[in-house]
Amino acid sequence: MRNPLPRMNRRGRYVLILLVGLIALLTATGWMVGIWTDYLWYDEVNFTEVFSTTLRTRALLFVMFGGLMALWVALNLFLAYRFRPSAAMLTSPDQQVLDRYRRAISPRLKLWAALVSGVVGLFTGLAAQDQWQQWLLFTNSQTVGEVDPQFQIDIGFYLFEYPFWTYMLSVGFTATIIALIGALGAHYLYGAIRLSGRGERISTAARVHISSLIALFVLLKAVAYWFDRYGLVIAENSVTKLTGGGYAEMNALLFAKEILIFVAIIGAIAVVIFSNGFGKTMLWPACAIGLVVVSAIAIGGIYPAAVKSITVQPNVPGKEGPYTQWSIDATRAAYGMTDVTPIDAQLSANGDAKAINSDEFSVPNIRLLDPSIVSDTFSQKQQARGFHGFSDKLDVDRYMVDGKLQDFVVGVRELNPEKYSETQSDWTVRHTQYTHGYGFVAAPANQICGDGEPYFVSGFLNVPAEGQDATSCRSATDLIPTDRPQIYYGELMTDYAVVGVPDGAAPKEYDHPTGDADVLTTYEGSGGVEMSSMWNRMLYAWEFRETKFLLSDAFNENSKLLYNRNPRDRVENVAPFLTVDGDPYPAVVDGKIVWILDGYTTSSTYPYSEKVNLSDASTDTLTGSGTTQQEGRDVNYVRNSVKATVDAYDGSVNLYTFDESDPVLKAWNAAYGGIVKPKAEIPASLAAHFRYPEDLFKIQRDLLQRFHVTDAQVFIQGSDAWETPVDPAKPTEGKQPPYYVVANYPGQTGPQFQLTSTMTPVSRANVTSALLSAYYDESGQPKLSVYQVSGDSLSSALQTHQNLTSLDTVVQDLRLFETEKTNVEYGNMLALPVGNGVLYVEPLYLRRQGTGAGTTLPQMRKVLVSYGPFNAYADTLPEALKSIVEQYTGQAPPPDPSDPGTEPPPSDPGTTDPAVTAAVVKMNQAITDLKAAQTAGDFEAYGAALAALDAAIKEYDAAVAAAATGR
């Protein structure tokens, strides 16, 4: 009989072996080069312990799980072959067909078995090594000291041990199924299992083997039911949709899981006994497995559903109340909100506007510069060359200047490779001459200069901007001086840089301009991988796929390679267990420019804590524009446990413990040998620039929509739920970003640098229900406060924005700006508690239309202000505040005295043209519709009314012009 497997000639086999060997060699070489270069980078930043621990753990899991799986598969294949039947069972027609395959495989049986086992082990090992984080937490488990409310087990079991045990169970199920498939195939191949013929269809040995694997699977199911009990505390409540089982889960499903444990054990025993003892048939084992399945459906599905429908649904508050309280308490604990209690701030729409004049802290520090808008101004006014630039969104920080706390909009002048010209993109120029940025640039957040531009107080060069005096819109001296203004590590640094020149050689790196000349420099920092050896150059030539590492004369005995220069990437690499905040910010600390980053430890297995999607909760209208969007994964535990710094000159990374009570950080620090420094080692000068992290605040804000309520019954009713407001300037694009301000909120003893936001009631976007404030107190401890607003008459930021932009003077100016081809950009709308009311301030920027955002400068030319029922629109903030106070005291009329029944006066008192009259009627109707839409909070109707008003005004202007021409 002809061998069914085609044969290959000798030359073909040699070619195949050569190709396979070449592919394997290239793959192995790339893998080894990647490991080696990674080690060199970790050695540069002095975090080799992270590299070695991670690599060692991955290798251990790969070998352990992959090896065990390979041995397990090989064992089952060996047993199937070892106990193959005699020739008597090979006489059936189907077995005769398989004879050709047996004769082809048998001479190389060990090779085939090793190949199958090795492939299965390889994929198992590759999957297992991805579980290295769970393994490190499992082997460095910590005791939290708090227990879950249901089983009274320390929460550390859920954070550190439960995830790995469930993974082990999944591996066990996978191994059993693979072994079962392999055993069935081998037994069938060698005749132990027949599909036709007389006599027994399965041999005794095969029956014992197969039934044992089936029994093992059912026993594993019993173990899974045991762990499923604990999984109920992190599962979804089917009634309230909160995390953590409710009445039906804990009184019906839990009981069902316990019953199913015994059912599964009995089923496993029945499989073995009935397969090999009494009946010696696979029918009874099938019945036993069927019993387990039916029991799981009836006991684990139907019974809990009946309890939910009959017992829970008719009385949800009574039955779910205790479990909802568990969720409230656990959620607030897991997200660091245990001490957050609502404060009745007595803020309303009828505040005392005279308090504006007497306010010493909040009003003088009102921020007018919007860091997401003035980046273009920084770039054009403070760039040294066209390839310099600033992040799309600048940052806000505070400094003590002349003994006063002042917030500044800050940024660093970086290289922007996207702006290189064709000649500047030459490898030598791009990577050895243009290596760094220069300067820390700051402008007071509350100060406007010239034509609505920032007033720069640091980082300016000795070259004035085009068309500008050297001292215009800048201080005479640098108020925030730096010892090392060079920026070698920054958010825009996507290129690698080759630095260093031979001893005594002239510098060749472009530094900054001065007068008509360019200053050159040479990197003297400790950062970078040594590139003096040909071996390292060969490694990186392979890693970066760049032959210049071998051919360029730019390399010498002092050369270094700087790469991975984004601060966020560096921290994520040296601390892979951290989730890093999406908005690093630069600060000058003891004369050095450093990037400060907030690191979070997270988990998704905290009992009864509500899960949130990191991306959804932390995304607003500024996300992705100068900030990084978080990964879209669900967590239910977040702590700002680490403050990290990256030196902008030498790239050195420091990790400092910030939350000393965090058990997750303790586990990671134990796993990596204490790479996170104690909190006591944080320099006071650095701590002075710590700010409440944005992403954490946004996650807490998202949760406080419901979890500001601490009473379970009120929570279930949902009568006091809030919403995060939409961005007033971009209501269709997403949530309003929180803002950093220097202000004095109720109960605070002085001005605090704090992160703030407002909240609105559910489905009532036109009313403010609360203000949120987060800051660090004098001892450096985080404080998150919720200020509830009295009544429901205080307009929201969105409603206030609509009120202000519908003022007659504003509408007229907007039309004028449109005709002048000028774009309007609304800055951050701040809500500040002043007196017993809320002061809304929104700067208005104008930008001449051009071919791109970077071609023209945004200029702050107007300010919109609202306080209670009083609105103001002026060129400057003092003028607007003065108008508010005068309106309150009766010294001046409101800026918009029109009402629906009053016709605007014609341009010519003698004009009584019917077309003019018709246009006036339309304008009045549009104003009536506009105010009605504002009151109802109907944004669609508001937009339609605004469009109708614009059309009516144009019609009115045309009618007046036509009437005048006719006379």
PDB file of N, CA and C in Angstrom, residues 128 206 587 610 833 924:
ATOM      1  N   ALA A 128       1.350  31.851  29.482  1.00  0.00           N
ATOM      2  CA  ALA A 128       1.603  31.941  30.928  1.00  0.00           C
ATOM      3  C   ALA A 128       2.539  33.089  31.272  1.00  0.00           C
ATOM      4  N   ALA A 206      -8.500   2.155  27.432  1.00  0.00           N
ATOM      5  CA  ALA A 206      -8.970   3.437  26.917  1.00  0.00           C
ATOM      6  C   ALA A 206     -10.111   3.975  27.758  1.00  0.00           C
ATOM      7  N   ALA A 587       8.348  71.302  36.068  1.00  0.00           N
ATOM      8  CA  ALA A 587       8.502  72.222  37.201  1.00  0.00           C
ATOM      9  C   ALA A 587       9.982  72.509  37.391  1.00  0.00           C
ATOM     10  N   GLU A 610     -17.241  49.546  43.021  1.00  0.00           N
ATOM     11  CA  GLU A 610     -17.795  49.743  41.680  1.00  0.00           C
ATOM     12  C   GLU A 610     -16.679  49.818  40.631  1.00  0.00           C
ATOM     13  N   PRO A 833     -16.557  80.030  44.126  1.00  0.00           N
ATOM     14  CA  PRO A 833     -17.440  80.507  45.201  1.00  0.00           C
ATOM     15  C   PRO A 833     -16.914  81.822  45.781  1.00  0.00           C
ATOM     16  N   ASN A 924     -37.891  89.769  17.811  1.00  0.00           N
ATOM     17  CA  ASN A 924     -38.525  89.611  19.118  1.00  0.00           C
ATOM     18  C   ASN A 924     -38.962  88.168  19.351  1.00  0.00           C
TER      19      ASN A 924
END
